[in-house]
C-alpha cells in the first residue's frame, strides 16, 4: 500500500449548485469545447498539496483545524479559458477578502510543510471543462450564482479505471 495520496484543500459546492452548473454548462458550451467535469467533482481549490505522505497529511490537517476564518459569500460572475492547461473555468470578478485569506493561510502552511506552492498568483476558479485546448466561445455572462462558503475540506484525488474522483476526507467550519 502506498503511504502517500494526492491531496488538496478546497471549497465544496452544494449539490444544488453543482447540478445547476452542469445543467447550464450543457446549454452554454458545445460538446467539442472540452471534457465536462462530473457534477460531484466541481470544487474550488484553495491549496494544492500534491502527493503527500500520511504523516504530512496529518500535520497539515491539524494546522487546518486551528484556522479561525470568517465565512464569506462568493459571486460566481466570471468565466475564462486557459488554453495551455486546457481549462474552462467559473470564477469571481471580485474575490472576497475571506477567500483570499483562507487560501493564503493554507498555501503558506503547505509551503512550510514541504508542499511547494505554484509561483503563479492564486486565481480562485472552479474547473468546468478540461482538454479545452482549442479556442472556446465563452457565453457573455454566467447565471451569477452565489456560493455561501461555510466550511472547507481536505480532498483526496483518486483515479480508478480512468475515472477521477475527489473524495472529501475531512471538513472544517468557517466561523
Ligand atoms: P485545476 O482544476 O485548475 O486543474 C485537483 O486536481 C485540484 O487541484 C484541481 O482543482 C486542480 O486545479 C488543482 N491542481 C492540480 N495541480 C495543481 C497545481 N500544480 N497547482 C495548483 N493547483 C493544482
JSON list of C-alpha atoms and ligand atoms in Angstrom, two decimals:
[
{"chain": "A", "resi": 1, "resn": "UNK", "atom": "CA", "xyz": [0.00, 0.00, 0.00]},
{"chain": "A", "resi": 2, "resn": "UNK", "atom": "CA", "xyz": [1.44, 3.40, -0.89]},
{"chain": "A", "resi": 3, "resn": "UNK", "atom": "CA", "xyz": [1.60, 5.71, 2.10]},
{"chain": "A", "resi": 4, "resn": "UNK", "atom": "CA", "xyz": [1.09, 8.84, 0.01]},
{"chain": "A", "resi": 5, "resn": "UNK", "atom": "CA", "xyz": [-2.01, 10.32, -1.52]},
{"chain": "A", "resi": 6, "resn": "UNK", "atom": "CA", "xyz": [-2.79, 13.16, -3.92]},
{"chain": "A", "resi": 7, "resn": "UNK", "atom": "CA", "xyz": [-4.44, 15.80, -1.76]},
{"chain": "A", "resi": 8, "resn": "UNK", "atom": "CA", "xyz": [-5.76, 19.34, -1.89]},
{"chain": "A", "resi": 9, "resn": "UNK", "atom": "CA", "xyz": [-7.78, 21.77, 0.22]},
{"chain": "A", "resi": 10, "resn": "UNK", "atom": "CA", "xyz": [-10.89, 23.15, -1.47]},
{"chain": "A", "resi": 11, "resn": "UNK", "atom": "CA", "xyz": [-14.28, 24.72, -1.01]},
{"chain": "A", "resi": 12, "resn": "UNK", "atom": "CA", "xyz": [-17.05, 22.25, -1.80]},
{"chain": "A", "resi": 13, "resn": "UNK", "atom": "CA", "xyz": [-20.06, 23.31, -3.86]},
{"chain": "A", "resi": 14, "resn": "UNK", "atom": "CA", "xyz": [-23.54, 22.49, -2.53]},
{"chain": "A", "resi": 15, "resn": "UNK", "atom": "CA", "xyz": [-25.25, 19.72, -4.51]},
{"chain": "A", "resi": 16, "resn": "UNK", "atom": "CA", "xyz": [-27.85, 22.13, -5.90]},
{"chain": "A", "resi": 17, "resn": "UNK", "atom": "CA", "xyz": [-25.14, 24.43, -7.26]},
{"chain": "A", "resi": 18, "resn": "UNK", "atom": "CA", "xyz": [-23.23, 21.50, -8.77]},
{"chain": "A", "resi": 19, "resn": "UNK", "atom": "CA", "xyz": [-26.42, 20.40, -10.55]},
{"chain": "A", "resi": 20, "resn": "UNK", "atom": "CA", "xyz": [-27.29, 23.92, -11.70]},
{"chain": "A", "resi": 21, "resn": "UNK", "atom": "CA", "xyz": [-23.76, 24.44, -13.03]},
{"chain": "A", "resi": 22, "resn": "UNK", "atom": "CA", "xyz": [-23.74, 21.25, -15.11]},
{"chain": "A", "resi": 23, "resn": "UNK", "atom": "CA", "xyz": [-27.23, 21.98, -16.49]},
{"chain": "A", "resi": 24, "resn": "UNK", "atom": "CA", "xyz": [-26.14, 25.48, -17.51]},
{"chain": "A", "resi": 25, "resn": "UNK", "atom": "CA", "xyz": [-22.83, 24.18, -18.91]},
{"chain": "A", "resi": 26, "resn": "UNK", "atom": "CA", "xyz": [-24.69, 21.80, -21.22]},
{"chain": "A", "resi": 27, "resn": "UNK", "atom": "CA", "xyz": [-26.50, 24.75, -22.79]},
{"chain": "A", "resi": 28, "resn": "UNK", "atom": "CA", "xyz": [-23.55, 27.16, -22.76]},
{"chain": "A", "resi": 29, "resn": "UNK", "atom": "CA", "xyz": [-20.82, 25.02, -24.38]},
{"chain": "A", "resi": 30, "resn": "UNK", "atom": "CA", "xyz": [-20.86, 22.63, -27.34]},
{"chain": "A", "resi": 31, "resn": "UNK", "atom": "CA", "xyz": [-19.61, 19.08, -26.66]},
{"chain": "A", "resi": 32, "resn": "UNK", "atom": "CA", "xyz": [-16.41, 19.71, -28.63]},
{"chain": "A", "resi": 33, "resn": "UNK", "atom": "CA", "xyz": [-15.39, 22.57, -26.29]},
{"chain": "A", "resi": 34, "resn": "UNK", "atom": "CA", "xyz": [-13.89, 20.16, -23.78]},
{"chain": "A", "resi": 35, "resn": "UNK", "atom": "CA", "xyz": [-14.39, 17.28, -21.35]},
{"chain": "A", "resi": 36, "resn": "UNK", "atom": "CA", "xyz": [-17.02, 18.12, -18.74]},
{"chain": "A", "resi": 37, "resn": "UNK", "atom": "CA", "xyz": [-16.10, 17.63, -15.10]},
{"chain": "A", "resi": 38, "resn": "UNK", "atom": "CA", "xyz": [-18.63, 15.45, -13.25]},
{"chain": "A", "resi": 39, "resn": "UNK", "atom": "CA", "xyz": [-21.05, 17.43, -11.06]},
{"chain": "A", "resi": 40, "resn": "UNK", "atom": "CA", "xyz": [-19.83, 15.76, -7.87]},
{"chain": "A", "resi": 41, "resn": "UNK", "atom": "CA", "xyz": [-16.25, 16.77, -8.69]},
{"chain": "A", "resi": 42, "resn": "UNK", "atom": "CA", "xyz": [-16.92, 20.52, -9.02]},
{"chain": "A", "resi": 43, "resn": "UNK", "atom": "CA", "xyz": [-14.99, 22.41, -6.32]},
{"chain": "A", "resi": 44, "resn": "UNK", "atom": "CA", "xyz": [-12.82, 25.48, -5.80]},
{"chain": "A", "resi": 45, "resn": "UNK", "atom": "CA", "xyz": [-9.23, 24.62, -4.90]},
{"chain": "A", "resi": 46, "resn": "UNK", "atom": "CA", "xyz": [-7.65, 26.65, -2.09]},
{"chain": "A", "resi": 47, "resn": "UNK", "atom": "CA", "xyz": [-4.27, 24.92, -1.90]},
{"chain": "A", "resi": 48, "resn": "UNK", "atom": "CA", "xyz": [-2.93, 22.02, -3.93]},
{"chain": "A", "resi": 49, "resn": "UNK", "atom": "CA", "xyz": [-0.69, 19.70, -1.90]},
{"chain": "A", "resi": 50, "resn": "UNK", "atom": "CA", "xyz": [0.34, 17.06, -4.45]},
{"chain": "A", "resi": 51, "resn": "UNK", "atom": "CA", "xyz": [1.47, 13.59, -3.35]},
{"chain": "A", "resi": 52, "resn": "UNK", "atom": "CA", "xyz": [1.59, 13.74, 0.42]},
{"chain": "A", "resi": 53, "resn": "UNK", "atom": "CA", "xyz": [2.62, 11.14, 3.00]},
{"chain": "A", "resi": 54, "resn": "UNK", "atom": "CA", "xyz": [0.05, 10.20, 5.64]},
{"chain": "A", "resi": 55, "resn": "UNK", "atom": "CA", "xyz": [2.25, 11.80, 8.27]},
{"chain": "A", "resi": 56, "resn": "UNK", "atom": "CA", "xyz": [2.45, 15.09, 6.42]},
{"chain": "A", "resi": 57, "resn": "UNK", "atom": "CA", "xyz": [-1.28, 15.00, 5.70]},
{"chain": "A", "resi": 58, "resn": "UNK", "atom": "CA", "xyz": [-2.00, 14.58, 9.42]},
{"chain": "A", "resi": 59, "resn": "UNK", "atom": "CA", "xyz": [0.22, 17.56, 10.26]},
{"chain": "A", "resi": 60, "resn": "UNK", "atom": "CA", "xyz": [-1.46, 19.73, 7.60]},
{"chain": "A", "resi": 61, "resn": "UNK", "atom": "CA", "xyz": [-4.93, 18.65, 8.74]},
{"chain": "A", "resi": 62, "resn": "UNK", "atom": "CA", "xyz": [-4.05, 19.58, 12.35]},
{"chain": "A", "resi": 63, "resn": "UNK", "atom": "CA", "xyz": [-2.93, 23.03, 11.18]},
{"chain": "A", "resi": 64, "resn": "UNK", "atom": "CA", "xyz": [-6.10, 23.43, 9.12]},
{"chain": "A", "resi": 65, "resn": "UNK", "atom": "CA", "xyz": [-8.12, 22.61, 12.22]},
{"chain": "A", "resi": 66, "resn": "UNK", "atom": "CA", "xyz": [-6.60, 25.60, 14.02]},
{"chain": "A", "resi": 67, "resn": "UNK", "atom": "CA", "xyz": [-7.68, 28.08, 11.37]},
{"chain": "A", "resi": 68, "resn": "UNK", "atom": "CA", "xyz": [-10.24, 30.63, 12.52]},
{"chain": "A", "resi": 69, "resn": "UNK", "atom": "CA", "xyz": [-11.57, 32.48, 9.50]},
{"chain": "A", "resi": 70, "resn": "UNK", "atom": "CA", "xyz": [-14.97, 34.08, 8.87]},
{"chain": "A", "resi": 71, "resn": "UNK", "atom": "CA", "xyz": [-17.41, 32.60, 6.39]},
{"chain": "A", "resi": 72, "resn": "UNK", "atom": "CA", "xyz": [-17.91, 34.55, 3.19]},
{"chain": "A", "resi": 73, "resn": "UNK", "atom": "CA", "xyz": [-20.08, 34.76, 0.08]},
{"chain": "A", "resi": 74, "resn": "UNK", "atom": "CA", "xyz": [-18.70, 34.40, -3.39]},
{"chain": "A", "resi": 75, "resn": "UNK", "atom": "CA", "xyz": [-20.47, 35.59, -6.53]},
{"chain": "A", "resi": 76, "resn": "UNK", "atom": "CA", "xyz": [-19.73, 33.34, -9.49]},
{"chain": "A", "resi": 77, "resn": "UNK", "atom": "CA", "xyz": [-19.87, 36.01, -12.16]},
{"chain": "A", "resi": 78, "resn": "UNK", "atom": "CA", "xyz": [-16.70, 35.35, -14.15]},
{"chain": "A", "resi": 79, "resn": "UNK", "atom": "CA", "xyz": [-15.74, 32.83, -16.81]},
{"chain": "A", "resi": 80, "resn": "UNK", "atom": "CA", "xyz": [-12.48, 32.15, -18.53]},
{"chain": "A", "resi": 81, "resn": "UNK", "atom": "CA", "xyz": [-10.44, 29.84, -20.73]},
{"chain": "A", "resi": 82, "resn": "UNK", "atom": "CA", "xyz": [-6.81, 28.91, -20.13]},
{"chain": "A", "resi": 83, "resn": "UNK", "atom": "CA", "xyz": [-5.76, 27.21, -23.37]},
{"chain": "A", "resi": 84, "resn": "UNK", "atom": "CA", "xyz": [-2.38, 25.96, -22.10]},
{"chain": "A", "resi": 85, "resn": "UNK", "atom": "CA", "xyz": [-3.77, 23.67, -19.36]},
{"chain": "A", "resi": 86, "resn": "UNK", "atom": "CA", "xyz": [-6.97, 23.36, -21.43]},
{"chain": "A", "resi": 87, "resn": "UNK", "atom": "CA", "xyz": [-9.28, 24.55, -18.68]},
{"chain": "A", "resi": 88, "resn": "UNK", "atom": "CA", "xyz": [-12.58, 26.44, -18.92]},
{"chain": "A", "resi": 89, "resn": "UNK", "atom": "CA", "xyz": [-13.49, 27.84, -15.54]},
{"chain": "A", "resi": 90, "resn": "UNK", "atom": "CA", "xyz": [-16.09, 29.64, -13.50]},
{"chain": "A", "resi": 91, "resn": "UNK", "atom": "CA", "xyz": [-14.85, 32.29, -11.09]},
{"chain": "A", "resi": 92, "resn": "UNK", "atom": "CA", "xyz": [-15.46, 35.61, -9.48]},
{"chain": "A", "resi": 93, "resn": "UNK", "atom": "CA", "xyz": [-14.64, 39.15, -10.58]},
{"chain": "A", "resi": 94, "resn": "UNK", "atom": "CA", "xyz": [-14.11, 40.25, -7.01]},
{"chain": "A", "resi": 95, "resn": "UNK", "atom": "CA", "xyz": [-12.67, 37.64, -4.65]},
{"chain": "A", "resi": 96, "resn": "UNK", "atom": "CA", "xyz": [-13.83, 38.28, -1.07]},
{"chain": "A", "resi": 97, "resn": "UNK", "atom": "CA", "xyz": [-11.12, 39.00, 1.45]},
{"chain": "A", "resi": 98, "resn": "UNK", "atom": "CA", "xyz": [-12.13, 35.90, 3.46]},
{"chain": "A", "resi": 99, "resn": "UNK", "atom": "CA", "xyz": [-11.45, 33.65, 0.48]},
{"chain": "A", "resi": 100, "resn": "UNK", "atom": "CA", "xyz": [-8.06, 35.21, -0.22]},
{"chain": "A", "resi": 101, "resn": "UNK", "atom": "CA", "xyz": [-7.06, 34.99, 3.45]},
{"chain": "A", "resi": 102, "resn": "UNK", "atom": "CA", "xyz": [-8.11, 31.36, 3.78]},
{"chain": "A", "resi": 103, "resn": "UNK", "atom": "CA", "xyz": [-6.24, 30.35, 0.62]},
{"chain": "A", "resi": 104, "resn": "UNK", "atom": "CA", "xyz": [-3.15, 32.33, 1.65]},
{"chain": "A", "resi": 105, "resn": "UNK", "atom": "CA", "xyz": [-3.08, 30.64, 5.06]},
{"chain": "A", "resi": 106, "resn": "UNK", "atom": "CA", "xyz": [-3.49, 27.13, 3.65]},
{"chain": "A", "resi": 107, "resn": "UNK", "atom": "CA", "xyz": [-0.91, 27.76, 0.94]},
{"chain": "A", "resi": 108, "resn": "UNK", "atom": "CA", "xyz": [1.60, 29.17, 3.45]},
{"chain": "A", "resi": 109, "resn": "UNK", "atom": "CA", "xyz": [1.12, 26.21, 5.78]},
{"chain": "A", "resi": 110, "resn": "UNK", "atom": "CA", "xyz": [1.51, 23.82, 2.85]},
{"chain": "A", "resi": 111, "resn": "UNK", "atom": "CA", "xyz": [4.68, 25.55, 1.64]},
{"chain": "A", "resi": 112, "resn": "UNK", "atom": "CA", "xyz": [6.20, 25.49, 5.15]},
{"chain": "A", "resi": 113, "resn": "UNK", "atom": "CA", "xyz": [5.46, 21.79, 5.41]},
{"chain": "A", "resi": 114, "resn": "UNK", "atom": "CA", "xyz": [7.09, 20.54, 2.26]},
{"chain": "A", "resi": 115, "resn": "UNK", "atom": "CA", "xyz": [4.33, 21.11, -0.30]},
{"chain": "A", "resi": 116, "resn": "UNK", "atom": "CA", "xyz": [5.77, 23.74, -2.64]},
{"chain": "A", "resi": 117, "resn": "UNK", "atom": "CA", "xyz": [3.17, 26.14, -3.99]},
{"chain": "A", "resi": 118, "resn": "UNK", "atom": "CA", "xyz": [2.93, 27.43, -7.51]},
{"chain": "A", "resi": 119, "resn": "UNK", "atom": "CA", "xyz": [4.63, 30.78, -8.10]},
{"chain": "A", "resi": 120, "resn": "UNK", "atom": "CA", "xyz": [1.51, 31.85, -10.00]},
{"chain": "A", "resi": 121, "resn": "UNK", "atom": "CA", "xyz": [-0.81, 34.11, -8.01]},
{"chain": "A", "resi": 122, "resn": "UNK", "atom": "CA", "xyz": [-3.87, 32.37, -6.56]},
{"chain": "A", "resi": 123, "resn": "UNK", "atom": "CA", "xyz": [-6.72, 32.64, -9.04]},
{"chain": "A", "resi": 124, "resn": "UNK", "atom": "CA", "xyz": [-9.85, 31.18, -7.48]},
{"chain": "A", "resi": 125, "resn": "UNK", "atom": "CA", "xyz": [-11.74, 29.08, -10.03]},
{"chain": "A", "resi": 126, "resn": "UNK", "atom": "CA", "xyz": [-14.00, 26.11, -10.50]},
{"chain": "A", "resi": 127, "resn": "UNK", "atom": "CA", "xyz": [-12.90, 23.99, -13.44]},
{"chain": "A", "resi": 128, "resn": "UNK", "atom": "CA", "xyz": [-15.87, 23.21, -15.67]},
{"chain": "A", "resi": 129, "resn": "UNK", "atom": "CA", "xyz": [-14.14, 21.64, -18.71]},
{"chain": "A", "resi": 130, "resn": "UNK", "atom": "CA", "xyz": [-10.76, 20.02, -19.29]},
{"chain": "A", "resi": 131, "resn": "UNK", "atom": "CA", "xyz": [-8.99, 19.26, -22.55]},
{"chain": "A", "resi": 132, "resn": "UNK", "atom": "CA", "xyz": [-10.17, 22.63, -23.89]},
{"chain": "A", "resi": 133, "resn": "UNK", "atom": "CA", "xyz": [-7.07, 23.31, -25.95]},
{"chain": "A", "resi": 134, "resn": "UNK", "atom": "CA", "xyz": [-8.79, 24.97, -28.91]},
{"chain": "A", "resi": 135, "resn": "UNK", "atom": "CA", "xyz": [-10.41, 28.41, -28.87]},
{"chain": "A", "resi": 136, "resn": "UNK", "atom": "CA", "xyz": [-13.71, 28.35, -26.99]},
{"chain": "A", "resi": 137, "resn": "UNK", "atom": "CA", "xyz": [-16.57, 30.83, -27.44]},
{"chain": "A", "resi": 138, "resn": "UNK", "atom": "CA", "xyz": [-17.44, 31.88, -23.91]},
{"chain": "A", "resi": 139, "resn": "UNK", "atom": "CA", "xyz": [-21.02, 32.88, -23.15]},
{"chain": "A", "resi": 140, "resn": "UNK", "atom": "CA", "xyz": [-21.32, 36.62, -22.38]},
{"chain": "A", "resi": 141, "resn": "UNK", "atom": "CA", "xyz": [-22.33, 36.03, -18.76]},
{"chain": "A", "resi": 142, "resn": "UNK", "atom": "CA", "xyz": [-22.78, 33.39, -16.10]},
{"chain": "A", "resi": 143, "resn": "UNK", "atom": "CA", "xyz": [-26.09, 32.96, -14.28]},
{"chain": "A", "resi": 144, "resn": "UNK", "atom": "CA", "xyz": [-24.36, 34.79, -11.39]},
{"chain": "A", "resi": 145, "resn": "UNK", "atom": "CA", "xyz": [-24.80, 32.14, -8.71]},
{"chain": "A", "resi": 146, "resn": "UNK", "atom": "CA", "xyz": [-23.63, 32.84, -5.18]},
{"chain": "A", "resi": 147, "resn": "UNK", "atom": "CA", "xyz": [-21.67, 30.37, -3.13]},
{"chain": "A", "resi": 148, "resn": "UNK", "atom": "CA", "xyz": [-22.02, 30.61, 0.66]},
{"chain": "A", "resi": 149, "resn": "UNK", "atom": "CA", "xyz": [-18.72, 29.31, 1.96]},
{"chain": "A", "resi": 150, "resn": "UNK", "atom": "CA", "xyz": [-19.42, 27.84, 5.39]},
{"chain": "A", "resi": 151, "resn": "UNK", "atom": "CA", "xyz": [-16.67, 25.19, 5.51]},
{"chain": "A", "resi": 152, "resn": "UNK", "atom": "CA", "xyz": [-13.64, 23.91, 3.65]},
{"chain": "A", "resi": 153, "resn": "UNK", "atom": "CA", "xyz": [-12.40, 20.37, 3.09]},
{"chain": "A", "resi": 154, "resn": "UNK", "atom": "CA", "xyz": [-9.33, 18.25, 2.56]},
{"chain": "A", "resi": 155, "resn": "UNK", "atom": "CA", "xyz": [-9.85, 16.17, -0.59]},
{"chain": "A", "resi": 156, "resn": "UNK", "atom": "CA", "xyz": [-8.17, 13.11, -1.99]},
{"chain": "A", "resi": 157, "resn": "UNK", "atom": "CA", "xyz": [-7.95, 12.79, -5.77]},
{"chain": "A", "resi": 158, "resn": "UNK", "atom": "CA", "xyz": [-8.25, 9.18, -6.91]},
{"chain": "A", "resi": 159, "resn": "UNK", "atom": "CA", "xyz": [-8.15, 7.85, -10.42]},
{"chain": "A", "resi": 160, "resn": "UNK", "atom": "CA", "xyz": [-9.60, 4.38, -10.91]},
{"chain": "A", "resi": 161, "resn": "UNK", "atom": "CA", "xyz": [-10.14, 2.82, -14.32]},
{"chain": "A", "resi": 162, "resn": "UNK", "atom": "CA", "xyz": [-9.56, 6.16, -15.99]},
{"chain": "A", "resi": 163, "resn": "UNK", "atom": "CA", "xyz": [-12.08, 7.99, -13.80]},
{"chain": "A", "resi": 164, "resn": "UNK", "atom": "CA", "xyz": [-11.04, 10.69, -11.38]},
{"chain": "A", "resi": 165, "resn": "UNK", "atom": "CA", "xyz": [-12.98, 11.15, -8.19]},
{"chain": "A", "resi": 166, "resn": "UNK", "atom": "CA", "xyz": [-12.46, 13.72, -5.48]},
{"chain": "A", "resi": 167, "resn": "UNK", "atom": "CA", "xyz": [-13.34, 12.49, -2.04]},
{"chain": "A", "resi": 168, "resn": "UNK", "atom": "CA", "xyz": [-13.65, 14.78, 0.97]},
{"chain": "A", "resi": 169, "resn": "UNK", "atom": "CA", "xyz": [-11.59, 13.29, 3.82]},
{"chain": "A", "resi": 170, "resn": "UNK", "atom": "CA", "xyz": [-12.12, 15.99, 6.43]},
{"chain": "A", "resi": 171, "resn": "UNK", "atom": "CA", "xyz": [-14.07, 19.20, 6.77]},
{"chain": "A", "resi": 172, "resn": "UNK", "atom": "CA", "xyz": [-13.67, 22.31, 8.96]},
{"chain": "A", "resi": 173, "resn": "UNK", "atom": "CA", "xyz": [-16.22, 25.07, 9.57]},
{"chain": "A", "resi": 174, "resn": "UNK", "atom": "CA", "xyz": [-15.61, 28.72, 8.90]},
{"chain": "A", "resi": 175, "resn": "UNK", "atom": "CA", "xyz": [-16.51, 30.94, 11.86]},
{"chain": "B", "resi": 1, "resn": "LIG", "atom": "P1", "xyz": [-7.41, 22.80, -11.98]},
{"chain": "B", "resi": 1, "resn": "LIG", "atom": "O1", "xyz": [-8.86, 22.40, -11.87]},
{"chain": "B", "resi": 1, "resn": "LIG", "atom": "O2", "xyz": [-7.21, 24.22, -12.35]},
{"chain": "B", "resi": 1, "resn": "LIG", "atom": "O3", "xyz": [-6.63, 21.84, -12.83]},
{"chain": "B", "resi": 1, "resn": "LIG", "atom": "C1", "xyz": [-7.35, 18.63, -8.15]},
{"chain": "B", "resi": 1, "resn": "LIG", "atom": "O4", "xyz": [-6.53, 18.27, -9.19]},
{"chain": "B", "resi": 1, "resn": "LIG", "atom": "C2", "xyz": [-7.41, 20.12, -7.99]},
{"chain": "B", "resi": 1, "resn": "LIG", "atom": "O5", "xyz": [-6.09, 20.62, -7.75]},
{"chain": "B", "resi": 1, "resn": "LIG", "atom": "C3", "xyz": [-7.92, 20.87, -9.21]},
{"chain": "B", "resi": 1, "resn": "LIG", "atom": "O6", "xyz": [-8.74, 21.92, -8.76]},
{"chain": "B", "resi": 1, "resn": "LIG", "atom": "C4", "xyz": [-6.68, 21.41, -9.88]},
{"chain": "B", "resi": 1, "resn": "LIG", "atom": "O7", "xyz": [-6.83, 22.66, -10.49]},
{"chain": "B", "resi": 1, "resn": "LIG", "atom": "C5", "xyz": [-5.76, 21.60, -8.70]},
{"chain": "B", "resi": 1, "resn": "LIG", "atom": "N1", "xyz": [-4.36, 21.42, -9.10]},
{"chain": "B", "resi": 1, "resn": "LIG", "atom": "C6", "xyz": [-3.82, 20.35, -9.71]},
{"chain": "B", "resi": 1, "resn": "LIG", "atom": "N2", "xyz": [-2.50, 20.53, -9.90]},
{"chain": "B", "resi": 1, "resn": "LIG", "atom": "C7", "xyz": [-2.20, 21.76, -9.41]},
{"chain": "B", "resi": 1, "resn": "LIG", "atom": "C8", "xyz": [-1.01, 22.52, -9.30]},
{"chain": "B", "resi": 1, "resn": "LIG", "atom": "N3", "xyz": [0.15, 22.05, -9.71]},
{"chain": "B", "resi": 1, "resn": "LIG", "atom": "N4", "xyz": [-1.09, 23.75, -8.74]},
{"chain": "B", "resi": 1, "resn": "LIG", "atom": "C9", "xyz": [-2.28, 24.23, -8.30]},
{"chain": "B", "resi": 1, "resn": "LIG", "atom": "N5", "xyz": [-3.45, 23.54, -8.36]},
{"chain": "B", "resi": 1, "resn": "LIG", "atom": "C10", "xyz": [-3.40, 22.33, -8.91]}
]
